[in-house]
């Protein structure tokens, strides 16, 4: 059993207002838990068996929680950010199918490596063929919430010929979801859990939504869905059902406090009121949604509704520092040139709020009894100096280069700047090979859509 005593650390713990504030002290970790927080050096031999780690030049934070990502869509990095079109159905869906199983695993390892280097300890990852890459992600040591993103519309056809629903197609997703639950829910000493995921309101019929609800309730699992993400979704739901996506989910019993709904781009203020009333959690992905300009969504209504806000990276990056910076910009933009929300609220999005959205009272905070999911930052890193407010520096200027150590369940995944569970050179090389192979197939099979610019040397 691992036993560590982080000596003379600056650490972020909840203040009187519930938001993180900087304290100084000694943090004792035993096994997978924080077992003591001391104001000064321990007396006597109480921690004699603990490895002592000098943390006087480091700051300790709860590990960051990425509430929505698709690790294998890193295969699209540096491409679709600069292409017009329906990115979901013309690029993301085809790419997820064109990857071979071992290639999915290779890209997923890269995503896990980047997440660890960004101070992240938990990923929520819904997509397709998740069982192909779940073992690779588990081996990284991260805490995981995995989901097979289900639909009964033939998603491979939408980008070419529009929507066609097929119950047999939907059954394949239900079968994959059940298999994922049986194989991985509670795996790795409960470090891995499975959620139930509907891909989006436009490609899930009332039958599919009901089947997924039944599965979630039978297994006691939380749920997630993309919501009001793209124009074609909004138009399809309006055409088929005469409703907004939010109204469609409400009328199919999909809105509750176990639901983590992502994006909300085209939600109306009335939709936000409905979502808040039902206690739905919001996963905002401001970085991916702002690649072509600041993410436009009813953020003022969301901020003032009391909805629990979390952050995700979505695709093309696992860097939550990037997401925090852009969240600050987009959310403050709701009030013009504002200082609301503040950095402490935004850090909460990526820690305590995310833990709440996952139904976890043992994550997202530094306190006795909490899981030892921690990120350590170099207080002498240029980006964090000079320092008056560590939280302000982290949210405004933090980047993966300031992260020195990451622990999950008390196990180091990054120690003194070195990954302990992944061979970094091998991970990068295998991900590059997988990406080149996928794009070669894409160019052969996905005619009629613009192709990305590529380096020629």
Short mmCIF file of C-alpha atoms in Angstrom, two decimals:
data_model
loop_
_atom_site.label_atom_id
_atom_site.label_comp_id
_atom_site.label_asym_id
_atom_site.label_seq_id
_atom_site.Cartn_x
_atom_site.Cartn_y
_atom_site.Cartn_z
CA UNK A 1 0.00 0.00 0.00
CA UNK A 2 1.35 3.41 -1.01
CA UNK A 3 1.98 5.86 1.82
CA UNK A 4 3.10 9.39 1.08
CA UNK A 5 3.50 12.49 3.20
CA UNK A 6 3.66 15.65 1.11
CA UNK A 7 5.60 18.05 3.29
CA UNK A 8 5.07 21.81 3.53
CA UNK A 9 2.70 21.91 0.55
CA UNK A 10 0.51 24.74 -0.67
CA UNK A 11 -2.79 23.04 -1.40
CA UNK A 12 -6.21 24.07 -2.65
CA UNK A 13 -9.02 23.19 -0.27
CA UNK A 14 -12.59 24.50 0.11
CA UNK A 15 -12.82 27.82 1.93
CA UNK A 16 -15.72 29.13 3.99
CA UNK A 17 -17.59 30.00 0.78
CA UNK A 18 -17.05 26.50 -0.61
CA UNK A 19 -14.61 27.62 -3.30
CA UNK A 20 -10.96 26.61 -3.36
CA UNK A 21 -8.49 28.69 -1.39
CA UNK A 22 -4.77 28.17 -0.84
CA UNK A 23 -3.60 26.64 2.43
CA UNK A 24 -0.25 25.43 3.70
CA UNK A 25 0.37 22.13 5.40
CA UNK A 26 1.26 18.44 5.25
CA UNK A 27 -0.89 16.01 3.25
CA UNK A 28 -0.85 12.32 4.17
CA UNK A 29 -1.96 9.75 1.59
CA UNK A 30 -2.46 6.11 2.46
CA UNK A 31 -3.69 3.69 -0.17
CA UNK A 32 -6.28 5.47 -2.30
CA UNK A 33 -7.29 8.12 0.26
CA UNK A 34 -6.18 11.34 1.88
CA UNK A 35 -5.90 10.32 5.53
CA UNK A 36 -4.65 13.51 7.19
CA UNK A 37 -4.15 17.23 6.64
CA UNK A 38 -1.72 18.74 9.15
CA UNK A 39 -0.91 22.37 9.84
CA UNK A 40 2.72 21.55 10.67
CA UNK A 41 5.21 18.71 10.69
CA UNK A 42 3.88 15.55 12.35
CA UNK A 43 5.06 14.83 15.85
CA UNK A 44 6.40 11.51 16.99
CA UNK A 45 6.23 8.42 14.77
CA UNK A 46 2.62 8.63 13.53
CA UNK A 47 3.77 8.80 9.88
CA UNK A 48 7.05 6.95 10.24
CA UNK A 49 6.20 4.49 7.48
CA UNK A 50 5.27 7.16 4.95
CA UNK A 51 7.54 8.23 2.09
CA UNK A 52 8.26 11.90 2.69
CA UNK A 53 8.03 14.13 -0.38
CA UNK A 54 9.24 17.72 -0.26
CA UNK A 55 6.33 19.75 -1.68
CA UNK A 56 7.54 23.16 -0.53
CA UNK A 57 7.98 24.35 -4.11
CA UNK A 58 4.81 22.74 -5.41
CA UNK A 59 1.10 23.38 -5.16
CA UNK A 60 -1.40 20.55 -4.78
CA UNK A 61 -4.83 20.62 -6.37
CA UNK A 62 -7.64 18.13 -6.72
CA UNK A 63 -7.09 16.30 -9.99
CA UNK A 64 -8.98 17.89 -12.87
CA UNK A 65 -12.08 16.10 -14.18
CA UNK A 66 -12.76 16.15 -17.91
CA UNK A 67 -16.53 15.77 -18.02
CA UNK A 68 -16.72 15.17 -21.77
CA UNK A 69 -14.10 13.97 -24.20
CA UNK A 70 -13.65 11.63 -27.15
CA UNK A 71 -10.03 10.56 -26.83
CA UNK A 72 -9.87 8.76 -30.18
CA UNK A 73 -10.97 11.89 -32.03
CA UNK A 74 -7.45 13.19 -31.45
CA UNK A 75 -7.03 11.53 -34.85
CA UNK A 76 -8.64 14.72 -36.24
CA UNK A 77 -6.33 17.17 -34.45
CA UNK A 78 -5.22 20.06 -36.64
CA UNK A 79 -7.67 19.27 -39.44
CA UNK A 80 -11.39 19.94 -38.96
CA UNK A 81 -10.74 23.07 -36.92
CA UNK A 82 -10.11 24.72 -40.31
CA UNK A 83 -12.80 23.04 -42.43
CA UNK A 84 -16.39 24.14 -43.01
CA UNK A 85 -19.21 21.62 -43.05
CA UNK A 86 -21.09 19.26 -40.76
CA UNK A 87 -18.08 18.15 -38.74
CA UNK A 88 -19.99 15.60 -36.66
CA UNK A 89 -21.48 13.56 -39.51
CA UNK A 90 -18.95 14.23 -42.27
CA UNK A 91 -15.74 13.80 -40.27
CA UNK A 92 -16.11 12.66 -36.65
CA UNK A 93 -18.53 9.78 -37.22
CA UNK A 94 -16.64 8.42 -40.27
CA UNK A 95 -13.29 8.68 -38.50
CA UNK A 96 -14.56 6.75 -35.50
CA UNK A 97 -15.59 3.89 -37.81
CA UNK A 98 -12.56 3.96 -40.11
CA UNK A 99 -10.07 3.36 -37.30
CA UNK A 100 -9.05 -0.25 -36.74
CA UNK A 101 -9.31 -1.61 -33.16
CA UNK A 102 -5.57 -1.38 -32.48
CA UNK A 103 -5.53 2.14 -33.95
CA UNK A 104 -8.31 3.23 -31.63
CA UNK A 105 -6.24 1.96 -28.72
CA UNK A 106 -3.16 3.82 -29.97
CA UNK A 107 -5.01 7.14 -30.23
CA UNK A 108 -6.67 6.58 -26.85
CA UNK A 109 -3.27 6.11 -25.22
CA UNK A 110 -2.18 9.45 -26.64
CA UNK A 111 -5.31 11.05 -25.20
CA UNK A 112 -4.61 9.56 -21.78
CA UNK A 113 -1.00 10.73 -21.89
CA UNK A 114 -2.01 14.28 -22.75
CA UNK A 115 -4.69 14.24 -20.06
CA UNK A 116 -2.22 13.12 -17.40
CA UNK A 117 0.29 15.76 -18.46
CA UNK A 118 -2.53 18.33 -18.16
CA UNK A 119 -3.26 17.50 -14.51
CA UNK A 120 -6.38 15.49 -15.32
CA UNK A 121 -7.27 12.46 -13.24
CA UNK A 122 -10.77 11.58 -14.57
CA UNK A 123 -12.13 11.28 -18.10
CA UNK A 124 -15.75 10.85 -19.21
CA UNK A 125 -15.48 9.29 -22.67
CA UNK A 126 -18.54 8.39 -24.76
CA UNK A 127 -18.10 7.20 -28.35
CA UNK A 128 -18.36 4.05 -30.49
CA UNK A 129 -16.50 0.74 -30.26
CA UNK A 130 -15.34 1.75 -26.78
CA UNK A 131 -14.45 -1.84 -25.83
CA UNK A 132 -11.68 -1.71 -28.46
CA UNK A 133 -9.75 0.92 -26.53
CA UNK A 134 -11.03 0.66 -22.96
CA UNK A 135 -8.19 -1.68 -21.88
CA UNK A 136 -5.57 0.74 -23.16
CA UNK A 137 -7.18 3.59 -21.24
CA UNK A 138 -7.49 1.50 -18.08
CA UNK A 139 -3.78 0.63 -18.24
CA UNK A 140 -2.97 4.37 -18.11
CA UNK A 141 -4.19 4.47 -14.50
CA UNK A 142 -6.73 7.26 -15.06
CA UNK A 143 -10.16 7.23 -13.46
CA UNK A 144 -12.64 6.56 -16.25
CA UNK A 145 -16.32 6.85 -17.08
CA UNK A 146 -16.82 4.98 -20.36
CA UNK A 147 -19.94 4.92 -22.54
CA UNK A 148 -21.02 3.44 -25.85
CA UNK A 149 -22.71 6.37 -27.59
CA UNK A 150 -25.94 4.81 -28.85
CA UNK A 151 -28.21 5.76 -31.75
CA UNK A 152 -30.78 4.07 -33.96
CA UNK A 153 -30.43 6.47 -36.88
CA UNK A 154 -27.90 5.16 -39.38
CA UNK A 155 -25.26 7.68 -38.41
CA UNK A 156 -22.89 6.67 -41.22
CA UNK A 157 -25.54 7.78 -43.74
CA UNK A 158 -26.51 11.14 -42.23
CA UNK A 159 -23.57 13.06 -43.71
CA UNK A 160 -24.33 11.73 -47.19
CA UNK A 161 -28.08 11.18 -47.51
CA UNK A 162 -29.85 12.28 -44.34
CA UNK A 163 -31.61 10.45 -41.55
CA UNK A 164 -32.93 6.88 -41.67
CA UNK A 165 -33.86 4.98 -38.53
CA UNK A 166 -33.29 1.26 -38.18
CA UNK A 167 -34.13 -0.71 -35.02
CA UNK A 168 -31.64 -3.47 -35.83
CA UNK A 169 -28.88 -0.85 -36.00
CA UNK A 170 -30.03 0.48 -32.63
CA UNK A 171 -29.95 -3.01 -31.13
CA UNK A 172 -26.24 -3.30 -31.96
CA UNK A 173 -25.56 -0.27 -29.78
CA UNK A 174 -27.70 -1.64 -26.97
CA UNK A 175 -25.79 -4.92 -27.15
CA UNK A 176 -22.47 -3.09 -27.08
CA UNK A 177 -23.64 -0.99 -24.13
CA UNK A 178 -24.66 -4.08 -22.16
CA UNK A 179 -21.37 -5.80 -22.95
CA UNK A 180 -19.40 -2.70 -21.90
CA UNK A 181 -21.24 -2.63 -18.58
CA UNK A 182 -20.71 -6.33 -17.91
CA UNK A 183 -17.02 -6.20 -18.77
CA UNK A 184 -15.86 -2.88 -17.37
CA UNK A 185 -18.26 -1.37 -14.82
CA UNK A 186 -16.43 -1.48 -11.49
CA UNK A 187 -13.18 -2.70 -13.05
CA UNK A 188 -9.72 -1.86 -11.66
CA UNK A 189 -11.00 -1.67 -8.06
CA UNK A 190 -13.90 0.55 -9.17
CA UNK A 191 -11.59 3.05 -10.85
CA UNK A 192 -13.60 2.39 -14.01
CA UNK A 193 -17.33 2.92 -14.30
CA UNK A 194 -19.72 2.84 -17.22
CA UNK A 195 -22.45 5.34 -18.07
CA UNK A 196 -25.36 5.04 -20.48
CA UNK A 197 -25.05 7.39 -23.45
CA UNK A 198 -27.50 8.49 -26.10
CA UNK A 199 -25.53 10.12 -28.88
CA UNK A 200 -27.97 13.00 -29.51
CA UNK A 201 -31.70 13.77 -29.78
CA UNK A 202 -31.63 13.81 -33.58
CA UNK A 203 -30.36 10.25 -33.98
CA UNK A 204 -32.24 8.59 -31.12
CA UNK A 205 -35.91 7.73 -31.59
CA UNK A 206 -38.34 7.58 -28.65
CA UNK A 207 -37.83 3.80 -28.70
CA UNK A 208 -34.07 4.16 -28.33
CA UNK A 209 -34.38 6.73 -25.56
CA UNK A 210 -36.75 4.42 -23.68
CA UNK A 211 -34.44 1.42 -24.08
CA UNK A 212 -31.45 3.41 -22.80
CA UNK A 213 -33.46 4.67 -19.85
CA UNK A 214 -34.45 1.12 -19.00
CA UNK A 215 -30.83 0.00 -19.16
CA UNK A 216 -29.64 2.88 -16.95
CA UNK A 217 -32.32 2.23 -14.33
CA UNK A 218 -31.83 -1.54 -14.32
CA UNK A 219 -28.08 -1.13 -13.75
CA UNK A 220 -28.20 2.02 -11.59
CA UNK A 221 -26.04 4.02 -13.99
CA UNK A 222 -25.76 7.71 -14.78
CA UNK A 223 -26.44 9.01 -18.29
CA UNK A 224 -24.99 11.48 -20.79
CA UNK A 225 -26.02 12.99 -24.14
CA UNK A 226 -25.00 15.67 -26.66
CA UNK A 227 -27.71 18.35 -26.56
CA UNK A 228 -28.50 21.08 -29.10
CA UNK A 229 -25.03 20.66 -30.53
CA UNK A 230 -25.39 21.45 -34.24
CA UNK A 231 -27.89 23.04 -36.63
CA UNK A 232 -28.78 19.75 -38.33
CA UNK A 233 -29.77 18.26 -34.95
CA UNK A 234 -32.08 21.17 -34.15
CA UNK A 235 -33.69 21.03 -37.60
CA UNK A 236 -34.14 17.26 -37.54
CA UNK A 237 -35.79 17.24 -34.11
CA UNK A 238 -38.06 20.13 -35.09
CA UNK A 239 -39.03 18.37 -38.35
CA UNK A 240 -39.73 15.00 -36.75
CA UNK A 241 -41.21 16.06 -33.43
CA UNK A 242 -42.13 19.76 -33.66
CA UNK A 243 -40.07 20.51 -30.55
CA UNK A 244 -36.71 21.71 -29.37
CA UNK A 245 -34.22 19.02 -28.44
CA UNK A 246 -34.75 19.82 -24.76
CA UNK A 247 -38.52 19.51 -25.06
CA UNK A 248 -38.10 16.22 -26.92
CA UNK A 249 -35.92 14.81 -24.13
CA UNK A 250 -38.29 16.08 -21.46
CA UNK A 251 -41.26 14.44 -23.14
CA UNK A 252 -39.32 11.16 -23.33
CA UNK A 253 -38.38 11.10 -19.64
CA UNK A 254 -34.72 11.92 -20.25
CA UNK A 255 -34.24 14.94 -18.01
CA UNK A 256 -33.14 14.29 -14.42
CA UNK A 257 -30.28 14.96 -12.04
CA UNK A 258 -28.40 11.86 -13.19
CA UNK A 259 -27.97 13.36 -16.68
CA UNK A 260 -24.83 15.10 -17.90
CA UNK A 261 -25.83 16.99 -21.06
CA UNK A 262 -23.18 18.48 -23.33
CA UNK A 263 -22.88 21.69 -25.41
CA UNK A 264 -26.35 23.41 -25.25
CA UNK A 265 -25.36 25.61 -28.21
CA UNK A 266 -28.84 26.08 -29.65
CA UNK A 267 -30.82 25.86 -26.42
CA UNK A 268 -33.34 28.62 -25.88
CA UNK A 269 -33.68 30.42 -22.58
CA UNK A 270 -36.89 28.43 -22.07
CA UNK A 271 -34.88 25.24 -22.63
CA UNK A 272 -32.39 26.33 -19.97
CA UNK A 273 -35.23 26.86 -17.52
CA UNK A 274 -36.50 23.33 -18.22
CA UNK A 275 -33.04 21.81 -17.81
CA UNK A 276 -32.42 23.68 -14.56
CA UNK A 277 -35.82 22.60 -13.21
CA UNK A 278 -34.90 18.95 -13.79
CA UNK A 279 -31.43 19.28 -12.23
CA UNK A 280 -29.56 18.40 -15.43
CA UNK A 281 -25.79 18.98 -15.28
CA UNK A 282 -24.10 20.99 -18.04
CA UNK A 283 -20.81 19.89 -19.60
CA UNK A 284 -19.43 22.89 -21.45
CA UNK A 285 -16.69 22.36 -24.03
CA UNK A 286 -15.75 25.98 -24.81
CA UNK A 287 -12.45 25.22 -26.52
CA UNK A 288 -13.69 22.79 -29.16
CA UNK A 289 -16.84 24.84 -29.72
CA UNK A 290 -14.86 28.08 -30.17
CA UNK A 291 -12.47 26.97 -32.92
CA UNK A 292 -14.33 29.19 -35.40
CA UNK A 293 -15.19 32.01 -33.03
CA UNK A 294 -16.40 32.28 -29.43
CA UNK A 295 -18.99 29.64 -28.56
CA UNK A 296 -22.43 31.21 -28.85
CA UNK A 297 -24.90 29.73 -26.40
CA UNK A 298 -27.35 31.14 -23.82
CA UNK A 299 -24.60 31.29 -21.24
CA UNK A 300 -26.06 34.19 -19.24
CA UNK A 301 -29.27 32.24 -18.72
CA UNK A 302 -27.24 29.15 -17.81
CA UNK A 303 -25.09 31.03 -15.29
CA UNK A 304 -28.12 32.63 -13.67
CA UNK A 305 -30.20 29.43 -13.62
CA UNK A 306 -28.14 27.69 -10.97
CA UNK A 307 -27.31 24.81 -13.32
CA UNK A 308 -24.25 22.82 -12.22
CA UNK A 309 -21.53 23.64 -14.78
CA UNK A 310 -18.67 21.29 -15.63
CA UNK A 311 -15.98 21.40 -18.33
CA UNK A 312 -14.95 19.06 -21.10
CA UNK A 313 -12.43 19.19 -23.91
CA UNK A 314 -14.65 17.27 -26.39
CA UNK A 315 -12.15 16.50 -29.15
CA UNK A 316 -8.76 17.36 -30.63
CA UNK A 317 -7.25 18.07 -27.18
CA UNK A 318 -7.22 16.78 -23.62
CA UNK A 319 -5.91 20.05 -22.16
CA UNK A 320 -8.34 21.30 -19.50
CA UNK A 321 -6.25 24.43 -18.91
CA UNK A 322 -7.28 25.44 -22.44
CA UNK A 323 -10.92 24.76 -21.54
CA UNK A 324 -10.74 26.78 -18.32
CA UNK A 325 -9.27 29.80 -20.09
CA UNK A 326 -11.92 29.81 -22.79
CA UNK A 327 -14.70 29.15 -20.29
CA UNK A 328 -13.62 32.27 -18.43
CA UNK A 329 -13.74 34.29 -21.67
CA UNK A 330 -17.05 32.92 -22.95
CA UNK A 331 -18.82 33.07 -19.59
CA UNK A 332 -17.61 36.60 -18.85
CA UNK A 333 -18.73 37.57 -22.32
CA UNK A 334 -22.30 37.02 -21.18
CA UNK A 335 -21.93 40.20 -19.13
CA UNK A 336 -19.84 42.25 -21.54
CA UNK A 337 -16.43 43.17 -20.17
CA UNK A 338 -16.91 41.50 -16.81
CA UNK A 339 -14.98 39.76 -14.05
CA UNK A 340 -17.86 37.33 -13.42
CA UNK A 341 -17.38 34.43 -13.00
CA UNK A 342 -14.06 34.47 -11.18
CA UNK A 343 -11.18 31.99 -11.48
CA UNK A 344 -12.23 30.13 -8.33
CA UNK A 345 -15.64 29.36 -9.86
CA UNK A 346 -14.00 28.17 -13.08
CA UNK A 347 -11.60 25.90 -11.21
CA UNK A 348 -14.64 24.46 -9.45
CA UNK A 349 -16.16 23.62 -12.84
CA UNK A 350 -13.23 21.26 -13.42
CA UNK A 351 -13.13 19.78 -9.91
CA UNK A 352 -15.97 19.92 -7.37
CA UNK A 353 -18.75 20.60 -9.89
CA UNK A 354 -17.64 17.71 -12.06
CA UNK A 355 -17.58 15.38 -9.06
CA UNK A 356 -21.15 16.43 -8.26
CA UNK A 357 -22.23 15.73 -11.85
CA UNK A 358 -20.81 12.22 -11.54
CA UNK A 359 -22.56 11.63 -8.23
CA UNK A 360 -19.22 11.42 -6.38
CA UNK A 361 -18.79 12.83 -2.90
CA UNK A 362 -15.22 11.51 -2.73
CA UNK A 363 -13.72 13.43 -5.66
CA UNK A 364 -13.00 17.04 -6.58
CA UNK A 365 -11.78 18.31 -3.20
CA UNK A 366 -8.77 18.01 -0.92
CA UNK A 367 -10.09 16.86 2.43
CA UNK A 368 -9.64 13.91 4.76
CA UNK A 369 -11.40 10.86 3.36
CA UNK A 370 -11.32 12.04 -0.24
CA UNK A 371 -9.81 9.93 -2.99
CA UNK A 372 -6.11 10.65 -3.48
CA UNK A 373 -6.63 11.99 -7.02
CA UNK A 374 -4.20 14.90 -7.05
CA UNK A 375 -2.30 17.18 -9.41
CA UNK A 376 0.88 18.98 -8.37
CA UNK A 377 2.11 22.19 -9.98
CA UNK A 378 5.56 23.79 -10.05
CA UNK A 379 5.32 27.04 -8.10
CA UNK A 380 8.59 28.13 -9.71
CA UNK A 381 7.30 27.68 -13.26
CA UNK A 382 7.46 31.03 -15.09
CA UNK A 383 3.75 30.87 -15.95
CA UNK A 384 2.84 30.77 -12.26
CA UNK A 385 5.16 33.59 -11.21
CA UNK A 386 4.98 36.18 -9.86
CA UNK A 387 2.18 34.90 -7.66
CA UNK A 388 -0.40 36.75 -5.64
CA UNK A 389 -3.25 34.33 -6.40
CA UNK A 390 -2.38 30.79 -7.43
CA UNK A 391 -5.91 30.06 -8.64
CA UNK A 392 -5.92 33.15 -10.82
CA UNK A 393 -2.55 32.24 -12.32
CA UNK A 394 -3.64 28.63 -12.96
CA UNK A 395 -6.89 29.54 -14.69
CA UNK A 396 -5.57 32.47 -16.70
CA UNK A 397 -2.07 31.22 -17.52
CA UNK A 398 -1.69 27.58 -16.52
CA UNK A 399 -0.63 25.00 -19.11
CA UNK A 400 0.52 21.36 -19.08
CA UNK A 401 4.12 22.44 -18.59
CA UNK A 402 3.41 23.52 -14.99
CA UNK A 403 2.23 20.02 -13.99
CA UNK A 404 4.91 18.00 -12.17
CA UNK A 405 2.98 15.08 -10.66
CA UNK A 406 -0.39 13.36 -10.99
CA UNK A 407 -1.84 10.70 -8.69
CA UNK A 408 -4.99 8.62 -9.05
CA UNK A 409 -6.07 6.43 -6.13
CA UNK A 410 -2.74 7.32 -4.53
CA UNK A 411 -0.72 5.97 -7.46
CA UNK A 412 1.68 8.23 -9.37
CA UNK A 413 0.83 8.43 -13.07
CA UNK A 414 3.29 11.32 -13.49
CA UNK A 415 6.18 11.78 -11.08
CA UNK A 416 8.72 14.56 -11.25
CA UNK A 417 7.60 15.24 -14.80
CA UNK A 418 7.94 11.65 -16.03
CA UNK A 419 5.02 9.44 -17.04
CA UNK A 420 5.04 6.20 -15.05
CA UNK A 421 2.37 4.15 -16.84
CA UNK A 422 2.99 5.02 -20.49
CA UNK A 423 6.05 4.97 -22.75
CA UNK A 424 5.73 8.47 -24.17
CA UNK A 425 7.83 8.01 -27.32
CA UNK A 426 6.08 4.79 -28.20
CA UNK A 427 2.64 6.31 -27.54
CA UNK A 428 3.31 9.26 -29.85
CA UNK A 429 4.79 7.10 -32.61
CA UNK A 430 1.92 4.62 -32.57
CA UNK A 431 -0.68 7.40 -32.57
CA UNK A 432 1.02 9.04 -35.55
CA UNK A 433 0.98 5.77 -37.50
CA UNK A 434 -2.69 5.18 -36.63
CA UNK A 435 -3.61 8.70 -37.74
CA UNK A 436 -1.86 8.39 -41.09
CA UNK A 437 -3.55 5.02 -41.73
CA UNK A 438 -7.00 6.39 -40.89
CA UNK A 439 -6.63 9.43 -43.15
CA UNK A 440 -5.49 7.23 -46.03
CA UNK A 441 -8.73 5.27 -45.69
CA UNK A 442 -10.73 8.47 -45.28
CA UNK A 443 -9.40 9.88 -48.54
CA UNK A 444 -10.33 6.68 -50.38
CA UNK A 445 -13.78 6.19 -48.89
CA UNK A 446 -15.22 9.58 -47.92
CA UNK A 447 -15.42 11.37 -51.26
CA UNK A 448 -17.18 14.68 -51.67
CA UNK A 449 -15.98 16.45 -48.53
CA UNK A 450 -13.01 18.82 -48.25
CA UNK A 451 -9.79 17.20 -47.10
CA UNK A 452 -7.44 18.84 -44.61
CA UNK A 453 -4.19 20.50 -45.52
CA UNK A 454 -1.24 18.21 -44.87
CA UNK A 455 2.47 18.79 -44.40
CA UNK A 456 4.52 17.77 -47.42
CA UNK A 457 7.84 17.38 -45.58
#
